[in-house]
Amino acid sequence: MGWKKRSYWFKGGIVLGILDIVVILIGYVISSSESLGWFLMFTQIPFNALAIALRLPIYQNYQVIIGGLISWFVIGATIGWIYGKIKNKNVGRE
Protein backbone atom coordinates (compact mmCIF):
# COMPACT_ATOMS: atom_id res chain seq x y z
CA MET A 1 0.00 0.00 0.00
CA GLY A 2 1.47 3.34 -1.05
CA TRP A 3 1.85 6.46 1.01
CA LYS A 4 -0.97 8.25 -0.86
CA LYS A 5 -3.44 5.48 -0.04
CA ARG A 6 -2.79 5.58 3.70
CA SER A 7 -5.36 7.15 5.98
CA TYR A 8 -4.85 10.68 7.23
CA TRP A 9 -4.53 9.65 10.88
CA PHE A 10 -1.67 7.31 10.00
CA LYS A 11 0.10 9.96 7.90
CA GLY A 12 -0.23 12.53 10.68
CA GLY A 13 1.13 10.15 13.28
CA ILE A 14 4.11 9.15 11.14
CA VAL A 15 4.95 12.75 10.20
CA LEU A 16 4.95 14.01 13.80
CA GLY A 17 6.75 10.87 14.99
CA ILE A 18 9.53 11.38 12.44
CA LEU A 19 9.68 15.07 13.32
CA ASP A 20 10.17 14.12 16.98
CA ILE A 21 13.00 11.73 16.05
CA VAL A 22 14.72 14.45 14.00
CA VAL A 23 14.46 16.91 16.90
CA ILE A 24 15.89 14.31 19.28
CA LEU A 25 18.83 13.63 16.96
CA ILE A 26 19.52 17.35 16.55
CA GLY A 27 19.32 17.75 20.32
CA TYR A 28 21.91 15.04 20.89
CA VAL A 29 24.26 16.73 18.43
CA ILE A 30 23.76 20.18 19.97
CA SER A 31 23.69 19.14 23.63
CA SER A 32 27.12 18.88 25.21
CA SER A 33 25.94 17.49 28.53
CA GLU A 34 24.67 14.06 29.51
CA SER A 35 21.10 15.29 29.79
CA LEU A 36 18.90 15.81 26.78
CA GLY A 37 18.94 19.56 27.30
CA TRP A 38 16.16 22.15 27.12
CA PHE A 39 15.94 21.75 23.34
CA LEU A 40 14.63 18.20 23.66
CA MET A 41 12.45 18.83 26.67
CA PHE A 42 10.23 21.12 24.58
CA THR A 43 9.27 18.17 22.37
CA GLN A 44 8.50 16.02 25.39
CA ILE A 45 5.83 18.31 26.89
CA PRO A 46 2.88 15.98 26.07
CA PHE A 47 4.58 12.98 27.65
CA ASN A 48 5.76 14.94 30.68
CA ALA A 49 2.27 16.32 31.28
CA LEU A 50 0.82 12.80 31.10
CA ALA A 51 3.54 11.41 33.37
CA ILE A 52 2.94 14.14 35.94
CA ALA A 53 -0.83 13.62 35.80
CA LEU A 54 -0.43 9.85 36.32
CA ARG A 55 2.40 10.35 38.85
CA LEU A 56 4.87 8.32 36.80
CA PRO A 57 8.62 8.80 37.24
CA ILE A 58 10.29 10.47 34.24
CA TYR A 59 13.94 10.03 35.13
CA GLN A 60 15.37 7.84 32.36
CA ASN A 61 16.25 9.36 28.99
CA TYR A 62 15.00 6.39 27.00
CA GLN A 63 11.62 6.55 28.72
CA VAL A 64 11.32 10.22 27.83
CA ILE A 65 12.27 9.54 24.20
CA ILE A 66 9.88 6.63 23.75
CA GLY A 67 7.10 8.40 25.64
CA GLY A 68 7.55 11.54 23.57
CA LEU A 69 7.55 9.56 20.34
CA ILE A 70 4.33 7.80 21.29
CA SER A 71 2.66 10.99 22.46
CA TRP A 72 3.59 12.91 19.29
CA PHE A 73 2.36 9.99 17.17
CA VAL A 74 -0.98 10.12 18.99
CA ILE A 75 -1.18 13.91 18.57
CA GLY A 76 -0.38 13.60 14.85
CA ALA A 77 -2.87 10.78 14.43
CA THR A 78 -5.56 12.86 16.12
CA ILE A 79 -4.84 15.88 13.91
CA GLY A 80 -4.81 13.65 10.82
CA TRP A 81 -8.08 12.01 11.84
CA ILE A 82 -9.76 15.41 12.30
CA TYR A 83 -8.33 16.59 8.96
CA GLY A 84 -9.62 13.46 7.24
CA LYS A 85 -13.10 13.94 8.72
CA ILE A 86 -13.19 17.57 7.53
CA LYS A 87 -11.85 16.73 4.07
CA ASN A 88 -14.24 13.80 3.57
CA LYS A 89 -17.13 15.98 4.68
CA ASN A 90 -16.20 18.63 2.10
CA VAL A 91 -15.75 16.04 -0.69
CA GLY A 92 -19.37 14.95 -0.30
CA ARG A 93 -20.61 18.50 -0.92
CA GLU A 94 -18.94 18.90 -4.30
mmCIF file of N, CA and C in Angstrom:
data_model
loop_
_atom_site.group_PDB
_atom_site.id
_atom_site.type_symbol
_atom_site.label_atom_id
_atom_site.label_comp_id
_atom_site.label_asym_id
_atom_site.label_seq_id
_atom_site.Cartn_x
_atom_site.Cartn_y
_atom_site.Cartn_z
ATOM 1 N N MET A 1 0.845 -1.165 0.000
ATOM 2 C CA MET A 1 0.000 0.000 0.000
ATOM 3 C C MET A 1 0.895 1.234 0.000
ATOM 4 N N GLY A 2 0.654 2.139 -0.916
ATOM 5 C CA GLY A 2 1.474 3.336 -1.046
ATOM 6 C C GLY A 2 1.143 4.394 -0.014
ATOM 7 N N TRP A 3 2.013 5.378 0.049
ATOM 8 C CA TRP A 3 1.850 6.464 1.014
ATOM 9 C C TRP A 3 0.570 7.247 0.753
ATOM 10 N N LYS A 4 0.219 7.455 -0.523
ATOM 11 C CA LYS A 4 -0.971 8.248 -0.858
ATOM 12 C C LYS A 4 -2.264 7.538 -0.482
ATOM 13 N N LYS A 5 -2.231 6.221 -0.355
ATOM 14 C CA LYS A 5 -3.444 5.477 -0.037
ATOM 15 C C LYS A 5 -3.624 5.266 1.461
ATOM 16 N N ARG A 6 -2.675 5.709 2.245
ATOM 17 C CA ARG A 6 -2.793 5.583 3.703
ATOM 18 C C ARG A 6 -3.819 6.570 4.233
ATOM 19 N N SER A 7 -4.384 6.244 5.381
ATOM 20 C CA SER A 7 -5.356 7.150 5.983
ATOM 21 C C SER A 7 -4.655 8.371 6.579
ATOM 22 N N TYR A 8 -5.419 9.424 6.756
ATOM 23 C CA TYR A 8 -4.846 10.682 7.231
ATOM 24 C C TYR A 8 -4.328 10.571 8.664
ATOM 25 N N TRP A 9 -4.998 9.777 9.496
ATOM 26 C CA TRP A 9 -4.532 9.655 10.875
ATOM 27 C C TRP A 9 -3.167 8.993 10.914
ATOM 28 N N PHE A 10 -2.953 7.996 10.038
ATOM 29 C CA PHE A 10 -1.667 7.307 9.996
ATOM 30 C C PHE A 10 -0.568 8.243 9.478
ATOM 31 N N LYS A 11 -0.875 9.001 8.439
ATOM 32 C CA LYS A 11 0.101 9.957 7.899
ATOM 33 C C LYS A 11 0.492 11.001 8.943
ATOM 34 N N GLY A 12 -0.509 11.532 9.651
ATOM 35 C CA GLY A 12 -0.231 12.534 10.675
ATOM 36 C C GLY A 12 0.624 11.990 11.794
ATOM 37 N N GLY A 13 0.343 10.775 12.226
ATOM 38 C CA GLY A 13 1.135 10.147 13.276
ATOM 39 C C GLY A 13 2.567 9.902 12.852
ATOM 40 N N ILE A 14 2.755 9.413 11.646
ATOM 41 C CA ILE A 14 4.111 9.152 11.140
ATOM 42 C C ILE A 14 4.885 10.453 10.970
ATOM 43 N N VAL A 15 4.255 11.473 10.429
ATOM 44 C CA VAL A 15 4.954 12.746 10.203
ATOM 45 C C VAL A 15 5.425 13.350 11.525
ATOM 46 N N LEU A 16 4.537 13.427 12.520
ATOM 47 C CA LEU A 16 4.955 14.006 13.799
ATOM 48 C C LEU A 16 5.918 13.089 14.548
ATOM 49 N N GLY A 17 5.788 11.789 14.384
ATOM 50 C CA GLY A 17 6.751 10.872 14.992
ATOM 51 C C GLY A 17 8.145 11.042 14.410
ATOM 52 N N ILE A 18 8.237 11.163 13.093
ATOM 53 C CA ILE A 18 9.528 11.381 12.439
ATOM 54 C C ILE A 18 10.090 12.747 12.819
ATOM 55 N N LEU A 19 9.230 13.747 12.906
ATOM 56 C CA LEU A 19 9.683 15.072 13.324
ATOM 57 C C LEU A 19 10.268 15.028 14.740
ATOM 58 N N ASP A 20 9.647 14.269 15.618
ATOM 59 C CA ASP A 20 10.165 14.123 16.975
ATOM 60 C C ASP A 20 11.531 13.437 16.968
ATOM 61 N N ILE A 21 11.711 12.413 16.149
ATOM 62 C CA ILE A 21 12.999 11.726 16.050
ATOM 63 C C ILE A 21 14.075 12.677 15.536
ATOM 64 N N VAL A 22 13.746 13.485 14.542
ATOM 65 C CA VAL A 22 14.715 14.452 14.002
ATOM 66 C C VAL A 22 15.121 15.458 15.069
ATOM 67 N N VAL A 23 14.149 15.947 15.833
ATOM 68 C CA VAL A 23 14.458 16.909 16.895
ATOM 69 C C VAL A 23 15.332 16.266 17.968
ATOM 70 N N ILE A 24 15.062 15.019 18.299
ATOM 71 C CA ILE A 24 15.888 14.307 19.283
ATOM 72 C C ILE A 24 17.316 14.166 18.778
ATOM 73 N N LEU A 25 17.485 13.774 17.523
ATOM 74 C CA LEU A 25 18.831 13.626 16.964
ATOM 75 C C LEU A 25 19.576 14.960 16.935
ATOM 76 N N ILE A 26 18.895 16.017 16.551
ATOM 77 C CA ILE A 26 19.515 17.349 16.547
ATOM 78 C C ILE A 26 19.895 17.738 17.977
ATOM 79 N N GLY A 27 19.038 17.428 18.926
ATOM 80 C CA GLY A 27 19.320 17.748 20.318
ATOM 81 C C GLY A 27 20.535 17.022 20.854
ATOM 82 N N TYR A 28 20.729 15.770 20.456
ATOM 83 C CA TYR A 28 21.913 15.039 20.891
ATOM 84 C C TYR A 28 23.179 15.632 20.284
ATOM 85 N N VAL A 29 23.098 16.116 19.075
ATOM 86 C CA VAL A 29 24.263 16.733 18.433
ATOM 87 C C VAL A 29 24.582 18.075 19.088
ATOM 88 N N ILE A 30 23.559 18.856 19.391
ATOM 89 C CA ILE A 30 23.758 20.184 19.965
ATOM 90 C C ILE A 30 24.129 20.107 21.445
ATOM 91 N N SER A 31 23.493 19.218 22.182
ATOM 92 C CA SER A 31 23.690 19.137 23.626
ATOM 93 C C SER A 31 25.083 18.611 23.952
ATOM 94 N N SER A 32 25.781 19.310 24.818
ATOM 95 C CA SER A 32 27.117 18.879 25.206
ATOM 96 C C SER A 32 27.130 18.187 26.557
ATOM 97 N N SER A 33 25.990 18.134 27.234
ATOM 98 C CA SER A 33 25.937 17.485 28.535
ATOM 99 C C SER A 33 25.314 16.102 28.414
ATOM 100 N N GLU A 34 25.264 15.389 29.527
ATOM 101 C CA GLU A 34 24.667 14.057 29.513
ATOM 102 C C GLU A 34 23.146 14.109 29.396
ATOM 103 N N SER A 35 22.559 15.186 29.860
ATOM 104 C CA SER A 35 21.104 15.292 29.787
ATOM 105 C C SER A 35 20.680 15.622 28.357
ATOM 106 N N LEU A 36 19.414 15.522 28.112
ATOM 107 C CA LEU A 36 18.896 15.814 26.777
ATOM 108 C C LEU A 36 18.857 17.306 26.489
ATOM 109 N N GLY A 37 18.919 18.122 27.501
ATOM 110 C CA GLY A 37 18.943 19.559 27.297
ATOM 111 C C GLY A 37 17.546 20.142 27.138
ATOM 112 N N TRP A 38 17.457 21.462 27.213
ATOM 113 C CA TRP A 38 16.162 22.148 27.124
ATOM 114 C C TRP A 38 15.561 22.014 25.738
ATOM 115 N N PHE A 39 16.416 21.853 24.718
ATOM 116 C CA PHE A 39 15.937 21.747 23.343
ATOM 117 C C PHE A 39 15.036 20.525 23.175
ATOM 118 N N LEU A 40 15.428 19.420 23.779
ATOM 119 C CA LEU A 40 14.631 18.202 23.662
ATOM 120 C C LEU A 40 13.432 18.205 24.595
ATOM 121 N N MET A 41 13.543 18.854 25.717
ATOM 122 C CA MET A 41 12.453 18.827 26.667
ATOM 123 C C MET A 41 11.208 19.523 26.114
ATOM 124 N N PHE A 42 11.380 20.474 25.200
ATOM 125 C CA PHE A 42 10.231 21.120 24.576
ATOM 126 C C PHE A 42 9.381 20.105 23.817
ATOM 127 N N THR A 43 10.025 19.157 23.141
ATOM 128 C CA THR A 43 9.273 18.166 22.365
ATOM 129 C C THR A 43 8.616 17.121 23.254
ATOM 130 N N GLN A 44 9.025 17.050 24.507
ATOM 131 C CA GLN A 44 8.502 16.018 25.394
ATOM 132 C C GLN A 44 7.379 16.523 26.291
ATOM 133 N N ILE A 45 6.875 17.718 26.033
ATOM 134 C CA ILE A 45 5.832 18.311 26.885
ATOM 135 C C ILE A 45 4.592 17.412 26.995
ATOM 136 N N PRO A 46 4.075 16.834 25.901
ATOM 137 C CA PRO A 46 2.880 15.983 26.070
ATOM 138 C C PRO A 46 3.137 14.783 26.973
ATOM 139 N N PHE A 47 4.280 14.141 26.815
ATOM 140 C CA PHE A 47 4.580 12.978 27.653
ATOM 141 C C PHE A 47 4.796 13.390 29.098
ATOM 142 N N ASN A 48 5.516 14.490 29.319
ATOM 143 C CA ASN A 48 5.764 14.944 30.683
ATOM 144 C C ASN A 48 4.472 15.313 31.386
ATOM 145 N N ALA A 49 3.553 15.964 30.687
ATOM 146 C CA ALA A 49 2.266 16.315 31.282
ATOM 147 C C ALA A 49 1.488 15.064 31.666
ATOM 148 N N LEU A 50 1.506 14.056 30.798
ATOM 149 C CA LEU A 50 0.822 12.801 31.098
ATOM 150 C C LEU A 50 1.488 12.087 32.270
ATOM 151 N N ALA A 51 2.810 12.079 32.286
ATOM 152 C CA ALA A 51 3.539 11.415 33.366
ATOM 153 C C ALA A 51 3.285 12.094 34.708
ATOM 154 N N ILE A 52 3.214 13.411 34.705
ATOM 155 C CA ILE A 52 2.935 14.136 35.944
ATOM 156 C C ILE A 52 1.504 13.873 36.396
ATOM 157 N N ALA A 53 0.569 13.858 35.452
ATOM 158 C CA ALA A 53 -0.831 13.615 35.803
ATOM 159 C C ALA A 53 -1.028 12.212 36.375
ATOM 160 N N LEU A 54 -0.300 11.234 35.843
ATOM 161 C CA LEU A 54 -0.425 9.851 36.316
ATOM 162 C C LEU A 54 0.576 9.513 37.417
ATOM 163 N N ARG A 55 1.376 10.501 37.812
ATOM 164 C CA ARG A 55 2.399 10.350 38.849
ATOM 165 C C ARG A 55 3.420 9.266 38.501
ATOM 166 N N LEU A 56 3.853 9.260 37.254
ATOM 167 C CA LEU A 56 4.874 8.323 36.802
ATOM 168 C C LEU A 56 6.246 8.974 36.915
ATOM 169 N N PRO A 57 7.274 8.209 37.230
ATOM 170 C CA PRO A 57 8.619 8.797 37.240
ATOM 171 C C PRO A 57 9.104 9.035 35.811
ATOM 172 N N ILE A 58 9.788 10.145 35.581
ATOM 173 C CA ILE A 58 10.286 10.468 34.242
ATOM 174 C C ILE A 58 11.787 10.742 34.316
ATOM 175 N N TYR A 59 12.532 9.806 34.889
ATOM 176 C CA TYR A 59 13.943 10.032 35.134
ATOM 177 C C TYR A 59 14.848 9.516 34.023
ATOM 178 N N GLN A 60 14.491 8.459 33.354
ATOM 179 C CA GLN A 60 15.365 7.841 32.363
ATOM 180 C C GLN A 60 15.194 8.491 30.993
ATOM 181 N N ASN A 61 16.294 8.722 30.311
ATOM 182 C CA ASN A 61 16.252 9.363 28.993
ATOM 183 C C ASN A 61 15.481 8.530 27.976
ATOM 184 N N TYR A 62 15.685 7.218 27.990
ATOM 185 C CA TYR A 62 15.001 6.390 26.997
ATOM 186 C C TYR A 62 13.493 6.395 27.216
ATOM 187 N N GLN A 63 13.049 6.488 28.457
ATOM 188 C CA GLN A 63 11.615 6.553 28.718
ATOM 189 C C GLN A 63 11.026 7.854 28.186
ATOM 190 N N VAL A 64 11.775 8.928 28.328
ATOM 191 C CA VAL A 64 11.317 10.222 27.833
ATOM 192 C C VAL A 64 11.250 10.198 26.311
ATOM 193 N N ILE A 65 12.242 9.605 25.664
ATOM 194 C CA ILE A 65 12.270 9.541 24.201
ATOM 195 C C ILE A 65 11.122 8.700 23.670
ATOM 196 N N ILE A 66 10.943 7.513 24.220
ATOM 197 C CA ILE A 66 9.876 6.627 23.748
ATOM 198 C C ILE A 66 8.501 7.217 24.074
ATOM 199 N N GLY A 67 8.369 7.769 25.269
ATOM 200 C CA GLY A 67 7.096 8.397 25.639
ATOM 201 C C GLY A 67 6.767 9.581 24.763
ATOM 202 N N GLY A 68 7.775 10.394 24.458
ATOM 203 C CA GLY A 68 7.554 11.537 23.571
ATOM 204 C C GLY A 68 7.189 11.103 22.167
ATOM 205 N N LEU A 69 7.849 10.072 21.682
ATOM 206 C CA LEU A 69 7.549 9.565 20.344
ATOM 207 C C LEU A 69 6.113 9.055 20.271
ATOM 208 N N ILE A 70 5.706 8.321 21.272
ATOM 209 C CA ILE A 70 4.335 7.805 21.289
ATOM 210 C C ILE A 70 3.331 8.941 21.397
ATOM 211 N N SER A 71 3.618 9.905 22.277
ATOM 212 C CA SER A 71 2.658 10.993 22.458
ATOM 213 C C SER A 71 2.552 11.853 21.206
ATOM 214 N N TRP A 72 3.665 12.124 20.523
ATOM 215 C CA TRP A 72 3.590 12.911 19.287
ATOM 216 C C TRP A 72 2.920 12.125 18.168
ATOM 217 N N PHE A 73 3.086 10.789 18.146
ATOM 218 C CA PHE A 73 2.360 9.990 17.168
ATOM 219 C C PHE A 73 0.860 10.101 17.405
ATOM 220 N N VAL A 74 0.453 10.024 18.665
ATOM 221 C CA VAL A 74 -0.977 10.121 18.989
ATOM 222 C C VAL A 74 -1.517 11.503 18.637
ATOM 223 N N ILE A 75 -0.750 12.552 18.923
ATOM 224 C CA ILE A 75 -1.182 13.908 18.565
ATOM 225 C C ILE A 75 -1.315 14.040 17.051
ATOM 226 N N GLY A 76 -0.318 13.539 16.307
ATOM 227 C CA GLY A 76 -0.376 13.596 14.850
ATOM 228 C C GLY A 76 -1.519 12.781 14.285
ATOM 229 N N ALA A 77 -1.768 11.610 14.888
ATOM 230 C CA ALA A 77 -2.874 10.776 14.431
ATOM 231 C C ALA A 77 -4.207 11.462 14.684
ATOM 232 N N THR A 78 -4.326 12.140 15.806
ATOM 233 C CA THR A 78 -5.564 12.865 16.116
ATOM 234 C C THR A 78 -5.781 14.017 15.139
ATOM 235 N N ILE A 79 -4.730 14.772 14.877
ATOM 236 C CA ILE A 79 -4.835 15.876 13.914
ATOM 237 C C ILE A 79 -5.176 15.338 12.527
ATOM 238 N N GLY A 80 -4.516 14.253 12.113
ATOM 239 C CA GLY A 80 -4.808 13.647 10.818
ATOM 240 C C GLY A 80 -6.223 13.110 10.730
ATOM 241 N N TRP A 81 -6.712 12.529 11.820
ATOM 242 C CA TRP A 81 -8.075 12.008 11.842
ATOM 243 C C TRP A 81 -9.080 13.141 11.680
ATOM 244 N N ILE A 82 -8.861 14.243 12.406
ATOM 245 C CA ILE A 82 -9.757 15.406 12.295
ATOM 246 C C ILE A 82 -9.697 15.984 10.882
ATOM 247 N N TYR A 83 -8.483 16.090 10.326
ATOM 248 C CA TYR A 83 -8.328 16.590 8.958
ATOM 249 C C TYR A 83 -9.061 15.689 7.962
ATOM 250 N N GLY A 84 -8.936 14.389 8.127
ATOM 251 C CA GLY A 84 -9.624 13.456 7.244
ATOM 252 C C GLY A 84 -11.131 13.574 7.334
ATOM 253 N N LYS A 85 -11.654 13.762 8.548
ATOM 254 C CA LYS A 85 -13.097 13.942 8.716
ATOM 255 C C LYS A 85 -13.577 15.213 8.021
ATOM 256 N N ILE A 86 -12.818 16.302 8.172
ATOM 257 C CA ILE A 86 -13.192 17.567 7.531
ATOM 258 C C ILE A 86 -13.099 17.448 6.014
ATOM 259 N N LYS A 87 -12.030 16.841 5.518
ATOM 260 C CA LYS A 87 -11.848 16.727 4.071
ATOM 261 C C LYS A 87 -12.910 15.823 3.458
ATOM 262 N N ASN A 88 -13.214 14.698 4.102
ATOM 263 C CA ASN A 88 -14.239 13.797 3.572
ATOM 264 C C ASN A 88 -15.619 14.431 3.621
ATOM 265 N N LYS A 89 -15.858 15.286 4.595
ATOM 266 C CA LYS A 89 -17.133 15.983 4.678
ATOM 267 C C LYS A 89 -17.273 16.979 3.532
ATOM 268 N N ASN A 90 -16.171 17.657 3.189
ATOM 269 C CA ASN A 90 -16.200 18.630 2.100
ATOM 270 C C ASN A 90 -16.259 17.962 0.735
ATOM 271 N N VAL A 91 -15.718 16.752 0.591
ATOM 272 C CA VAL A 91 -15.747 16.041 -0.690
ATOM 273 C C VAL A 91 -17.179 15.665 -1.040
ATOM 274 N N GLY A 92 -17.985 15.324 -0.061
ATOM 275 C CA GLY A 92 -19.372 14.951 -0.303
ATOM 276 C C GLY A 92 -20.232 16.105 -0.790
ATOM 277 N N ARG A 93 -19.831 17.323 -0.518
ATOM 278 C CA ARG A 93 -20.608 18.501 -0.924
ATOM 279 C C ARG A 93 -20.370 18.885 -2.372
ATOM 280 N N GLU A 94 -19.273 18.481 -2.919
ATOM 281 C CA GLU A 94 -18.941 18.900 -4.297
ATOM 282 C C GLU A 94 -19.681 18.102 -5.328
#
